[in-house]
Amino acid sequence: MILNDDGIENIPLREFTEKAYLDYSMYVILDRALPHLGDGLKPVQRRIVYAMSELGLSAVSKHKKSARTVGDVLGKFHPHGDSACYEAMVLMAQPFAYRYPLIDGQGNWGSSDDPKSFAAMRYTEARLAPFAAALLAELGEGTVDWAPNFDGTLEEPVLLPARLPNILLNGTTGIAVGMATDIPPHNLNEVVAACIALLDDRKLDVARLCEYIPGPDFPTDAEIITPADELRAIYETGNGSLRQRALWERENGDVVVTALPYQVSGARILEQIAQQMQAKKLPMVEDLRDESDHENPTRLIIVPRSNRIDIEALMSHLFATTDLERSYRVNLNIIGLDGRPRVRDLREILVEWLAFRRATVTRRLQYRLEKVTERLHILDGLLAAFLNIDEVIAIIRAEERPKPVLMKRFDLSDRQAEAILDLKLRHLAKLEEIRIRGEQEQLAEERDQLQGLLGSPRKLTRLIREELLADAGKYGDARRSPLREQASAQALDETAMAPSEPVTVILSSAGWVRAAKGHEIDPASLNFRAGDDYLAAARGRSNQPALFLDSTGRCYSLPAHTLPSARSQGEPLTGRLSPPSGATFASVVMAQNDEHLLIASDAGYGFVTAAENLLAKNKSGKVLLNLPRGARVLPPVAVSDPATDLLAAVGSRGRLLVFPVAELPLMARGKGNKIIAIPGPKVAVREEYVTALACVPAGGSLTLYCGKRHLTLKPSDLDHYRGERGRRGALLPRGFQSVDRAEAR
């Protein structure tokens, strides 16, 4: 310590901040956030339970206002916020939050749908639950250490003398500085069975203990689906995660959910399913209902759209996408008997708690032995007085200070002489001697038993075992969360869930998109926004993706069933996709993944690709077609059979070239090969380019449209225009040299 001239201590800022932060961290860890292994409680919980016992709020007493308890806790032991204290009290009273509640509440203490909906503490009443006796029964028997409260006016127990391993029974969660704890609840009968097995054989490992404690037991009937080997790994390391899944059954074709995972709200589940229905991501479900009541606390009805729906697949999807299946983190971080927090495995927790219990029972027996010995000592003095009652009375009557005379005459201790002087006259009857001798015999027998227990570790172990079994018989119950290994939940593909209905996707020049039911609609006749008009349309099924190409050669995909209805003017594709700056959407196409498409530019280059190569996983799409300088993207052309189809390419100078599609390469992306000869400089300045492409099936015809006129070429007519790939092609008849589009039939 360095003092300046004014007598003020100077400490480097680094040292001061480090010490202050460490002090705060240890305070949060030890006195607020983490539970103690002995009684399984945090300080605020321990103080609430102790304060209620001091108020006489036992399980058989009348309920008292919660505000009374909170006031006592804050005023005597826990000088913190009343709302935080009351919330801790509420948590210990909620049967859906605590496996074995410590508080019996009366009034609105919240619900499983909304645990925070409890009434204010001025409205609710509480008393201790019967299970709290397992923590408090031995409190006044010299079993625990006591410490001054925050202002030094009272004393409070450092720990409660728990008769059961509450740290595992109710579990807890907490976040401290630099560490946290997540301990799930367990079944009392199973934990006691493991403790007894460990008392019988100290060499049991975690794997053997897991035969008695196969997994946590939450205060809900939902099933734990984590495999047994994963649960065993959690207990061996003290860390991990487990999964709990809702229970459901079929009833008249509907799905009825009867139990939800721990801390999951039924209202939240319905909200999650409804969101998927509104987003058209769950067409298999027609309706939802909540029929929960007092007799059926959880009864959620899911109505399938038809009896042909695969219910197992539907529920697997809901397990994967909603809180009907939930994961829970496990971190067995506990303050041990040495006062230090540490992550422990299951065996370490049970061994250390049994050591705590052995020490508690030893202190209880020692405390009782001291009381018995002291009482026997007094009874010896009283008996000596009764055997010489006349002399004792004479001494008391004659002596001014009878106490030292009695001590000297009958060889009594100060405590014995004091007890004789405190005797009342009515206790001088002859029957009193008989009572004293009877009490001496009983206490002597009890003393011998206590000394035998304290002197024999085997007998002490048997006593602990018997008490554990008695408490298990009193408070134990059957497991609530069944353990069943289940297959991992799988979310259904959106396109697989979507109904397969005919749909027409319409793209406008400004990049707005919409989808109309059916194929009979005339896309060009729809209303468009001011300054916008029809660009392209594609016909397919609602469970197919709509594939878009932009002016830079990038491709994009969107599920067709998610597009807005054609009753509106649609929505801009830029709201869902992110094309490069300056790019515009050029075309749209729909096809099955295994169908083939001709991808080409008006510079006369192209290739054949499978439709699945146009699927893009992200909003920015992917590069599909490399464009030469000045070239533009042509609409994709469906290829019915790459081995037999003919490709017809029409240039802007009125030339037509026909050759087998098989001469073009099958590629995933790129520039492609030359289809028809177009001089490069003329493409760059838009003097000559490809105006139309069509794939003609074997034996099919080709129709060329020039404004309102059209020319149909039969298979025999196409022979005149056949040539090698990459040639200029033959000139079309006069009047049909400005082709707008081409169609194959």
XYZ file of C-alpha atoms in Angstrom:
745
model
C 0.000 0.000 0.000
C 1.330 3.424 -1.003
C 0.065 6.538 0.811
C 0.465 10.049 -0.553
C 1.091 13.181 1.533
C -2.626 13.473 2.363
C -2.740 9.919 3.706
C -4.768 8.646 0.732
C -3.927 5.244 -0.667
C -2.692 5.266 -4.259
C -3.371 2.132 -6.317
C -2.628 1.672 -10.025
C -5.849 1.784 -12.026
C -5.108 -1.599 -13.615
C -4.820 -3.307 -10.230
C -7.913 -1.584 -8.854
C -10.150 -2.461 -11.798
C -8.879 -6.036 -11.888
C -9.544 -6.560 -8.177
C -12.950 -4.856 -8.339
C -14.048 -6.988 -11.282
C -12.817 -10.198 -9.693
C -14.608 -9.367 -6.444
C -17.805 -8.669 -8.335
C -17.431 -11.867 -10.362
C -16.979 -14.022 -7.278
C -19.957 -12.334 -5.604
C -22.207 -13.072 -8.577
C -20.940 -16.650 -8.821
C -21.122 -17.571 -5.152
C -23.935 -15.388 -3.821
C -26.383 -15.037 -6.676
C -26.274 -17.201 -9.786
C -24.966 -20.686 -9.002
C -26.542 -23.278 -6.676
C -24.745 -25.077 -3.880
C -24.369 -28.824 -4.109
C -25.527 -29.374 -0.520
C -29.117 -28.100 -0.704
C -29.316 -27.318 -4.426
C -30.433 -23.727 -3.807
C -29.226 -20.278 -4.729
C -28.965 -17.763 -1.862
C -32.255 -16.035 -2.684
C -34.107 -19.356 -2.810
C -32.552 -20.504 0.453
C -33.507 -17.252 2.164
C -37.084 -17.433 0.909
C -37.546 -20.965 2.227
C -35.902 -20.129 5.558
C -37.901 -16.907 5.989
C -41.147 -18.776 5.360
C -40.219 -21.380 7.955
C -39.480 -18.592 10.446
C -42.918 -17.127 9.705
C -44.479 -20.465 10.582
C -45.708 -21.059 7.021
C -45.437 -24.837 7.123
C -47.342 -27.177 4.837
C -50.170 -27.479 7.413
C -50.491 -23.794 8.265
C -52.733 -21.205 6.640
C -51.543 -19.356 3.564
C -50.211 -15.833 4.040
C -49.821 -12.984 1.591
C -46.740 -13.330 -0.572
C -45.902 -9.702 0.130
C -45.389 -10.657 3.782
C -42.803 -13.260 2.846
C -41.042 -11.008 0.341
C -40.924 -8.217 2.902
C -39.319 -10.472 5.495
C -36.785 -11.800 2.986
C -35.750 -8.326 1.857
C -35.779 -6.753 5.283
C -33.896 -9.491 7.085
C -31.738 -11.460 4.663
C -31.720 -10.366 1.016
C -31.423 -6.593 0.395
C -32.203 -6.668 -3.324
C -35.153 -5.954 -5.622
C -38.595 -7.107 -4.568
C -39.627 -8.113 -8.106
C -36.622 -10.403 -8.534
C -37.254 -11.956 -5.128
C -40.930 -12.510 -5.904
C -40.116 -14.067 -9.289
C -37.763 -16.512 -7.570
C -40.577 -17.331 -5.150
C -43.058 -17.834 -8.000
C -40.685 -20.186 -9.801
C -40.500 -22.459 -6.752
C -44.317 -22.597 -6.638
C -45.021 -23.416 -10.310
C -45.597 -27.169 -10.782
C -44.802 -26.852 -14.493
C -41.433 -25.244 -13.700
C -40.313 -27.186 -10.599
C -40.375 -30.978 -10.582
C -40.929 -30.955 -6.798
C -42.274 -27.478 -5.851
C -41.044 -26.004 -2.577
C -43.921 -23.532 -2.197
C -47.677 -24.107 -2.195
C -49.273 -21.073 -3.827
C -52.847 -19.848 -3.704
C -54.102 -17.463 -6.375
C -52.758 -16.724 -9.840
C -49.212 -18.082 -9.987
C -48.942 -18.110 -13.797
C -49.662 -20.814 -16.356
C -47.617 -23.049 -18.616
C -48.728 -20.920 -21.593
C -47.453 -17.761 -19.927
C -45.291 -18.362 -16.830
C -44.890 -14.603 -16.357
C -48.647 -14.012 -16.052
C -48.660 -14.429 -12.256
C -50.500 -11.863 -10.143
C -48.741 -9.257 -8.017
C -47.506 -10.373 -4.607
C -50.194 -8.349 -2.850
C -52.818 -10.644 -4.390
C -51.262 -14.087 -4.003
C -50.806 -16.186 -0.879
C -48.287 -18.900 -0.104
C -46.999 -21.445 2.341
C -44.310 -24.099 2.173
C -45.051 -27.263 0.240
C -44.674 -30.647 1.981
C -41.442 -31.340 0.068
C -39.805 -28.298 1.728
C -39.683 -30.316 4.954
C -36.944 -32.414 3.342
C -34.789 -29.267 3.371
C -35.825 -27.814 6.732
C -36.613 -30.745 9.038
C -33.162 -30.910 10.643
C -32.424 -27.182 10.686
C -32.646 -26.753 14.475
C -30.590 -29.825 15.295
C -27.085 -28.397 15.011
C -26.684 -29.612 11.432
C -25.571 -26.416 9.681
C -23.379 -23.405 10.187
C -24.899 -19.984 10.743
C -23.692 -16.602 9.521
C -24.712 -13.000 10.272
C -27.214 -11.448 7.911
C -26.330 -8.402 5.818
C -26.593 -5.916 8.733
C -25.360 -8.241 11.483
C -28.579 -8.153 13.508
C -29.714 -11.695 12.758
C -28.235 -15.025 11.757
C -29.143 -17.126 8.752
C -28.156 -20.673 7.780
C -25.241 -20.966 5.385
C -26.909 -24.073 3.927
C -30.103 -25.982 4.560
C -29.712 -29.561 5.875
C -31.239 -31.258 2.845
C -32.270 -34.859 3.393
C -32.451 -35.408 -0.404
C -30.159 -34.319 -3.299
C -32.303 -31.361 -4.329
C -29.575 -30.196 -6.737
C -30.609 -33.020 -9.092
C -34.278 -33.257 -8.184
C -35.336 -29.747 -9.139
C -32.304 -28.621 -11.117
C -31.702 -24.955 -11.874
C -30.389 -22.479 -14.410
C -28.186 -19.466 -13.841
C -25.805 -17.096 -15.592
C -22.855 -15.741 -13.651
C -19.770 -13.834 -14.787
C -17.799 -16.062 -17.112
C -19.808 -19.188 -16.339
C -23.335 -20.560 -16.295
C -25.259 -23.569 -15.053
C -28.052 -25.632 -16.585
C -29.100 -28.584 -14.444
C -32.227 -30.478 -15.538
C -34.624 -31.979 -12.954
C -34.618 -35.696 -12.169
C -36.919 -38.279 -10.654
C -36.647 -38.633 -6.874
C -37.007 -42.421 -6.791
C -34.304 -42.863 -9.427
C -31.857 -40.488 -7.725
C -32.394 -42.147 -4.325
C -31.856 -45.569 -5.908
C -28.549 -44.346 -7.348
C -27.512 -42.921 -3.971
C -28.265 -46.203 -2.219
C -26.374 -48.148 -4.878
C -23.407 -45.845 -4.368
C -23.605 -46.323 -0.612
C -23.482 -50.081 -1.151
C -20.664 -49.942 -3.718
C -18.416 -46.882 -3.771
C -16.721 -48.120 -6.959
C -19.759 -47.646 -9.210
C -18.934 -45.605 -12.313
C -21.191 -43.261 -14.275
C -22.259 -45.998 -16.689
C -23.554 -48.137 -13.800
C -25.231 -45.141 -12.158
C -27.044 -44.435 -15.429
C -28.821 -47.760 -14.954
C -30.558 -46.107 -11.988
C -30.747 -42.582 -13.465
C -31.332 -43.123 -17.202
C -32.006 -39.444 -17.836
C -33.674 -36.251 -16.591
C -37.336 -36.182 -15.616
C -39.044 -32.914 -16.493
C -42.370 -31.823 -14.957
C -44.111 -32.619 -18.251
C -45.242 -35.808 -19.988
C -43.354 -35.070 -23.214
C -40.824 -37.735 -24.154
C -37.035 -37.420 -24.069
C -35.756 -38.693 -27.427
C -32.007 -38.331 -26.882
C -30.260 -41.725 -27.307
C -29.033 -43.455 -24.153
C -25.374 -43.211 -25.166
C -25.658 -39.429 -25.576
C -27.323 -39.115 -22.161
C -24.556 -41.201 -20.634
C -21.964 -38.938 -22.297
C -23.681 -35.919 -20.702
C -23.456 -37.486 -17.249
C -19.826 -38.484 -17.836
C -18.667 -35.014 -18.912
C -21.175 -32.733 -17.167
C -21.904 -31.002 -20.493
C -24.099 -31.594 -23.506
C -27.639 -31.196 -24.752
C -30.773 -33.289 -24.860
C -34.001 -33.152 -26.837
C -37.593 -33.461 -25.720
C -40.496 -34.033 -28.096
C -44.236 -33.464 -27.673
C -46.641 -36.391 -27.382
C -49.398 -36.688 -29.973
C -52.086 -39.120 -31.036
C -54.637 -39.492 -33.805
C -58.298 -38.860 -33.108
C -60.922 -39.017 -35.869
C -58.326 -38.155 -38.484
C -56.997 -35.155 -36.531
C -53.699 -34.812 -34.695
C -54.081 -34.178 -30.956
C -51.008 -32.918 -29.088
C -51.358 -34.016 -25.456
C -48.023 -33.010 -23.890
C -45.499 -30.280 -24.700
C -41.772 -30.072 -23.934
C -40.558 -28.372 -20.766
C -41.172 -24.595 -20.691
C -42.932 -24.603 -24.084
C -46.158 -22.636 -24.502
C -49.105 -24.094 -26.397
C -50.017 -20.623 -27.636
C -46.501 -20.241 -29.053
C -46.785 -23.579 -30.861
C -50.055 -22.556 -32.511
C -48.514 -19.228 -33.483
C -45.538 -20.929 -35.124
C -47.754 -23.307 -37.109
C -50.108 -20.467 -38.103
C -47.155 -18.432 -39.416
C -46.186 -21.300 -41.706
C -49.777 -21.624 -42.903
C -50.001 -17.898 -43.671
C -46.701 -18.053 -45.559
C -48.113 -20.946 -47.643
C -45.368 -23.208 -46.308
C -47.765 -25.695 -44.728
C -50.550 -26.522 -47.217
C -51.041 -29.922 -45.548
C -52.796 -28.314 -42.545
C -56.320 -26.966 -42.808
C -57.110 -25.750 -39.283
C -55.751 -25.338 -35.735
C -57.613 -25.375 -32.412
C -56.698 -25.123 -28.755
C -59.059 -27.267 -26.671
C -56.992 -27.194 -23.467
C -58.962 -27.020 -20.211
C -58.663 -28.039 -16.555
C -59.200 -31.712 -17.331
C -56.855 -31.645 -20.329
C -54.142 -29.041 -19.611
C -52.658 -29.630 -23.067
C -54.909 -30.448 -26.008
C -53.880 -28.852 -29.301
C -55.795 -29.957 -32.419
C -54.115 -29.963 -35.850
C -56.557 -30.708 -38.679
C -54.951 -32.140 -41.867
C -56.302 -31.015 -45.225
C -57.296 -34.564 -46.206
C -57.004 -38.147 -45.033
C -54.351 -38.750 -47.698
C -51.845 -36.585 -45.840
C -48.844 -38.477 -44.432
C -49.336 -37.652 -40.740
C -45.935 -39.028 -39.722
C -44.157 -36.827 -42.260
C -46.253 -33.819 -41.218
C -45.397 -34.246 -37.532
C -41.722 -34.805 -38.357
C -41.780 -31.477 -40.197
C -43.462 -29.719 -37.269
C -40.950 -31.222 -34.838
C -38.133 -29.820 -36.978
C -39.613 -26.351 -37.494
C -41.486 -25.571 -34.249
C -41.021 -25.915 -30.499
C -42.899 -29.218 -30.527
C -39.360 -30.541 -30.264
C -36.854 -28.586 -28.223
C -33.229 -28.930 -27.208
C -31.996 -28.239 -23.693
C -28.460 -27.411 -22.730
C -26.928 -29.325 -19.819
C -24.059 -27.838 -17.820
C -23.582 -29.387 -14.381
C -21.705 -26.396 -12.948
C -22.163 -26.395 -9.153
C -20.580 -24.817 -6.084
C -19.090 -27.755 -4.208
C -18.449 -28.392 -0.544
C -15.093 -26.662 -0.953
C -16.890 -23.449 -1.947
C -15.590 -23.508 -5.515
C -17.702 -23.730 -8.671
C -16.829 -26.566 -11.040
C -18.450 -28.750 -13.679
C -18.971 -32.224 -12.230
C -20.051 -35.562 -13.630
C -22.950 -37.525 -12.166
C -20.790 -39.689 -9.907
C -18.945 -36.700 -8.455
C -22.243 -34.971 -7.658
C -23.682 -37.999 -5.871
C -20.464 -38.842 -4.018
C -20.053 -35.263 -2.829
C -23.706 -34.965 -1.815
C -23.494 -38.231 0.131
C -20.438 -36.819 1.907
C -22.510 -33.727 2.724
C -25.347 -35.910 3.955
C -23.000 -38.041 6.065
C -21.558 -34.900 7.659
C -25.063 -33.535 8.284
C -26.282 -36.751 9.891
C -23.115 -36.945 11.989
C -23.644 -33.411 13.239
C -27.298 -34.189 13.979
C -26.385 -37.315 15.953
C -23.564 -35.537 17.775
C -25.891 -32.667 18.637
C -28.482 -35.106 19.959
C -25.842 -37.073 21.875
C -24.709 -33.879 23.578
C -28.305 -33.092 24.537
C -28.882 -36.622 25.856
C -25.625 -36.632 27.783
C -26.423 -33.270 29.297
C -29.894 -34.429 30.299
C -28.537 -37.618 31.862
C -26.073 -35.530 33.803
C -28.923 -33.400 35.183
C -31.034 -36.465 35.948
C -28.152 -37.923 37.956
C -28.151 -34.781 40.079
C -31.936 -34.801 40.455
C -31.887 -38.435 41.495
C -29.239 -37.730 44.142
C -31.438 -34.951 45.464
C -34.522 -37.188 45.639
C -32.611 -39.896 47.453
C -31.624 -37.267 50.066
C -34.630 -35.026 49.779
C -34.885 -34.147 53.481
C -31.251 -33.078 53.676
C -31.580 -31.060 50.468
C -34.624 -29.218 51.828
C -32.818 -28.527 55.081
C -29.808 -27.072 53.285
C -32.028 -24.882 51.145
C -33.919 -23.622 54.202
C -30.843 -23.071 56.343
C -28.241 -21.750 53.960
C -28.132 -18.244 52.581
C -26.292 -19.536 49.527
C -27.389 -23.181 49.184
C -25.883 -23.811 45.735
C -22.181 -24.237 46.749
C -23.223 -26.245 49.807
C -25.243 -28.658 47.675
C -22.394 -28.984 45.186
C -19.925 -29.826 47.953
C -22.234 -32.100 49.931
C -23.469 -34.286 47.073
C -20.550 -33.788 44.641
C -22.741 -32.000 42.103
C -21.813 -29.837 39.122
C -22.967 -26.259 38.788
C -25.579 -27.307 36.209
C -26.936 -30.094 38.466
C -27.174 -27.824 41.492
C -28.971 -25.193 39.401
C -31.491 -27.832 38.217
C -32.177 -28.907 41.825
C -32.778 -25.344 42.927
C -35.159 -24.847 39.970
C -37.361 -27.772 41.059
C -40.978 -26.981 41.823
C -42.580 -28.315 45.042
C -45.028 -30.490 43.096
C -42.089 -32.366 41.596
C -41.009 -33.582 45.030
C -43.591 -36.346 45.013
C -42.551 -40.001 45.230
C -43.690 -40.640 41.626
C -41.133 -38.148 40.384
C -38.327 -40.501 41.365
C -39.926 -43.249 39.288
C -40.258 -40.863 36.336
C -36.588 -39.841 36.617
C -35.416 -43.440 36.664
C -37.584 -44.242 33.639
C -36.265 -41.264 31.708
C -32.717 -42.247 32.657
C -33.229 -45.714 31.212
C -34.655 -44.360 27.941
C -31.937 -41.754 27.537
C -29.214 -44.210 28.418
C -30.525 -46.542 25.747
C -30.658 -43.675 23.230
C -27.124 -42.607 24.220
C -25.814 -46.103 23.579
C -27.537 -46.133 20.177
C -26.110 -42.746 19.228
C -22.633 -43.718 20.333
C -22.977 -46.934 18.366
C -23.992 -45.021 15.224
C -21.243 -42.446 15.598
C -18.656 -45.113 16.299
C -19.567 -47.363 13.372
C -19.389 -46.065 9.772
C -21.356 -49.120 8.633
C -24.249 -48.359 10.993
C -24.175 -44.702 9.989
C -24.384 -45.719 6.341
C -27.347 -47.962 7.100
C -29.114 -45.077 8.856
C -28.561 -42.777 5.866
C -29.860 -45.513 3.585
C -33.004 -46.025 5.673
C -33.724 -42.296 5.814
C -33.316 -41.965 2.036
C -35.755 -44.822 1.476
C -38.243 -43.305 3.937
C -38.113 -39.922 2.189
C -38.426 -41.573 -1.225
C -41.538 -43.371 -0.010
C -42.937 -40.077 1.291
C -42.151 -37.733 -1.608
C -41.307 -39.995 -4.554
C -43.501 -40.503 -7.601
C -43.402 -42.185 -10.997
C -41.363 -40.835 -13.901
C -43.230 -38.242 -15.955
C -40.961 -37.821 -18.994
C -40.690 -41.176 -20.808
C -37.382 -42.055 -22.464
C -37.844 -43.151 -26.085
C -35.244 -42.996 -28.809
C -36.779 -41.491 -31.949
C -35.523 -40.741 -35.425
C -34.340 -37.198 -36.028
C -37.052 -34.848 -37.253
C -36.841 -33.828 -40.899
C -38.336 -30.637 -42.306
C -40.219 -31.179 -45.546
C -39.062 -29.458 -48.684
C -41.335 -26.504 -49.437
C -41.823 -27.630 -53.027
C -42.693 -31.148 -51.862
C -45.361 -29.746 -49.537
C -46.840 -27.388 -52.103
C -49.877 -28.688 -54.032
C -49.233 -29.543 -57.691
C -51.566 -27.201 -59.567
C -51.192 -25.606 -62.996
C -49.820 -22.091 -62.734
C -48.627 -19.343 -65.052
C -45.822 -17.030 -63.923
C -45.882 -13.574 -65.514
C -42.858 -11.253 -65.665
C -43.177 -7.587 -66.593
C -40.610 -5.399 -68.331
C -39.904 -3.576 -65.053
C -39.166 -6.866 -63.263
C -42.474 -7.334 -61.417
C -43.654 -10.912 -61.029
C -46.948 -12.654 -60.203
C -48.526 -16.076 -60.626
C -51.965 -16.988 -61.997
C -53.749 -20.294 -61.478
C -54.184 -22.372 -64.638
C -52.707 -22.229 -68.111
C -55.684 -20.695 -69.902
C -54.882 -17.113 -68.929
C -53.561 -14.678 -71.559
C -50.622 -13.015 -69.766
C -50.435 -10.067 -72.159
C -54.052 -9.119 -71.414
C -53.420 -8.464 -67.708
C -53.271 -4.988 -66.238
C -49.794 -3.638 -65.536
C -48.534 -0.660 -63.624
C -48.281 2.687 -65.390
C -45.190 2.668 -67.572
C -44.841 -1.103 -67.374
C -45.930 -3.862 -69.754
C -45.771 -7.596 -70.399
C -42.341 -9.173 -70.946
C -42.504 -12.956 -70.536
C -44.506 -15.820 -69.079
C -43.874 -19.431 -68.156
C -46.341 -22.253 -67.621
C -45.729 -25.025 -65.098
C -46.870 -26.480 -61.780
C -47.154 -24.698 -58.432
C -44.637 -27.071 -56.827
C -41.970 -26.176 -59.386
C -39.458 -23.340 -59.102
C -39.726 -20.321 -61.365
C -36.337 -19.754 -63.061
C -35.295 -16.217 -63.992
C -32.444 -14.923 -66.189
C -31.179 -11.367 -66.053
C -29.453 -9.235 -68.679
C -25.990 -10.186 -67.414
C -26.471 -13.940 -67.798
C -27.091 -14.705 -64.122
C -29.893 -17.077 -63.138
C -32.175 -17.082 -60.093
C -34.945 -19.289 -58.720
C -38.017 -18.817 -56.530
C -40.730 -21.325 -55.469
C -43.725 -20.674 -57.697
C -46.249 -21.171 -54.903
C -44.717 -18.270 -52.939
C -45.268 -15.713 -55.700
C -48.103 -13.163 -55.324
C -51.424 -13.751 -57.014
C -52.112 -12.424 -60.519
C -55.137 -10.621 -59.093
C -52.685 -7.987 -57.954
C -49.959 -6.317 -59.986
C -47.385 -8.530 -58.299
C -44.212 -7.499 -56.545
C -40.727 -6.496 -57.734
C -38.239 -9.332 -58.032
C -35.609 -7.060 -56.523
C -37.462 -7.410 -53.220
C -36.503 -11.089 -53.128
C -33.442 -11.239 -55.383
C -30.269 -9.186 -55.599
C -29.157 -8.813 -59.217
C -25.993 -6.811 -60.073
C -26.308 -3.058 -60.316
C -27.861 -2.038 -63.623
C -29.047 -5.552 -64.508
C -32.642 -6.174 -65.589
C -34.623 -9.391 -65.635
C -34.875 -10.789 -69.164
C -36.942 -13.971 -69.072
C -38.658 -16.621 -66.967
C -38.981 -20.372 -67.510
C -40.404 -23.368 -65.600
C -39.229 -26.940 -66.042
C -38.598 -30.163 -64.151
C -35.050 -30.599 -62.853
C -34.249 -33.346 -65.344
C -35.612 -31.466 -68.365
C -33.181 -29.794 -70.754
C -33.053 -26.179 -71.856
C -31.208 -24.362 -74.616
C -29.378 -21.341 -73.200
C -28.111 -18.872 -75.782
C -27.183 -15.273 -76.513
C -28.161 -13.259 -79.583
C -24.476 -13.280 -80.562
C -25.124 -16.808 -81.844
C -23.548 -18.849 -79.041
C -25.314 -21.358 -76.794
C -25.364 -24.704 -75.039
C -27.796 -27.262 -73.617
C -28.150 -27.671 -69.856
C -30.374 -29.449 -67.343
C -32.976 -27.229 -65.685
C -31.555 -28.068 -62.252
C -28.422 -26.093 -63.175
C -30.544 -22.921 -63.108
C -31.469 -23.423 -59.444
C -29.758 -20.858 -57.224
C -29.603 -21.144 -53.432
C -29.000 -17.478 -52.648
C -30.552 -14.142 -53.503
C -27.642 -13.049 -55.680
C -28.105 -15.996 -58.059
C -25.244 -17.539 -60.030
C -23.552 -17.053 -63.393
C -25.094 -19.199 -66.128
C -24.275 -17.616 -69.504
C -21.123 -15.708 -70.443
C -22.074 -12.950 -72.875
C -19.826 -11.620 -75.671
C -19.467 -7.847 -75.904
C -22.761 -6.218 -76.950
C -24.735 -9.494 -76.816
C -28.041 -10.040 -75.067
C -29.656 -13.019 -73.375
C -32.271 -14.921 -75.367
C -35.223 -16.634 -73.625
C -34.407 -20.271 -72.723
C -35.870 -22.828 -75.128
C -37.237 -26.183 -73.950
C -35.545 -29.235 -75.487
C -37.808 -32.283 -75.579
C -35.100 -34.753 -76.686
C -31.491 -33.590 -77.069
C -30.727 -36.647 -79.230
C -33.405 -36.129 -81.928
C -34.502 -32.480 -81.769
C -33.480 -29.999 -84.442
C -32.403 -26.469 -83.564
C -33.723 -23.637 -85.740
C -31.844 -20.330 -85.465
C -33.034 -17.152 -87.219
C -30.792 -14.099 -87.712
C -31.861 -10.490 -88.049
C -30.832 -10.524 -91.752
C -33.489 -13.141 -92.507
C -31.299 -16.247 -92.541
C -32.423 -19.584 -91.058
C -30.102 -22.426 -90.043
C -31.348 -25.852 -88.942
C -29.098 -28.536 -87.407
C -29.327 -31.284 -84.734
C -29.387 -30.080 -81.121
C -26.976 -32.929 -80.325
C -24.201 -30.891 -81.969
C -24.304 -28.403 -79.071
C -22.426 -29.261 -75.866
C -24.173 -30.246 -72.621
C -22.824 -27.755 -70.042
C -23.670 -26.414 -66.583
C -22.589 -22.884 -67.482
C -20.400 -20.953 -69.899
C -20.495 -19.266 -73.290
C -21.385 -22.315 -75.358
C -20.550 -23.099 -78.985
C -21.382 -21.160 -82.120
C -24.924 -21.801 -83.300
C -25.134 -19.545 -86.367
C -22.491 -17.313 -87.843
C -22.972 -13.686 -86.773
C -20.008 -11.340 -87.335
C -18.801 -10.102 -83.919
C -18.490 -6.379 -84.783
C -22.013 -6.381 -86.145
C -23.321 -7.806 -82.867
C -21.528 -5.148 -80.854
C -23.180 -2.359 -82.846
C -26.484 -4.297 -83.102
C -26.345 -4.520 -86.935
C -26.874 -8.292 -86.984
C -27.900 -10.724 -84.253
C -30.071 -13.767 -83.546
C -33.759 -12.922 -83.282
C -35.357 -16.313 -82.607
C -34.518 -19.869 -81.589
C -36.721 -22.978 -81.553
C -36.188 -26.676 -80.913
C -38.191 -28.749 -83.392
C -39.016 -32.307 -82.281
C -38.535 -35.173 -84.731
C -41.232 -34.940 -87.422
C -42.379 -31.532 -86.125
C -42.985 -28.245 -87.945
C -41.681 -24.732 -87.416
C -43.782 -21.538 -87.504
C -42.066 -18.171 -87.973
C -43.889 -14.977 -86.967
C -43.225 -11.676 -88.693
C -45.550 -9.138 -87.132
C -49.069 -10.311 -88.024
C -47.838 -12.683 -90.740
C -46.550 -16.176 -90.173
C -44.815 -18.885 -92.177
C -45.090 -22.596 -91.352
C -42.298 -24.900 -92.475
C -43.037 -28.636 -92.613
C -40.331 -31.250 -92.022
C -39.665 -31.468 -95.743
C -39.348 -27.681 -95.951
C -36.789 -27.620 -93.137
C -34.390 -29.747 -95.203
C -33.708 -26.714 -97.393
C -32.320 -24.817 -94.394
C -30.307 -27.650 -92.827
C -26.585 -27.127 -92.577
C -23.566 -27.448 -90.404
C -23.533 -25.790 -87.011
C -21.940 -22.344 -87.122
C -22.835 -21.585 -90.792
C -24.733 -18.532 -92.025
C -27.852 -20.468 -93.025
C -30.195 -20.015 -95.982
C -32.187 -16.884 -96.738
C -35.894 -16.980 -95.923
C -38.532 -16.012 -98.520
C -39.100 -12.332 -99.142
C -41.586 -10.875 -96.649
C -40.473 -13.278 -93.887
C -36.974 -11.991 -93.289
C -37.854 -9.970 -90.132
C -38.782 -12.788 -87.775
C -40.057 -11.779 -84.319
C -40.369 -15.247 -82.848
C -40.417 -18.909 -83.739
C -42.561 -21.768 -82.459
C -42.107 -25.496 -82.963
C -44.952 -27.987 -83.020
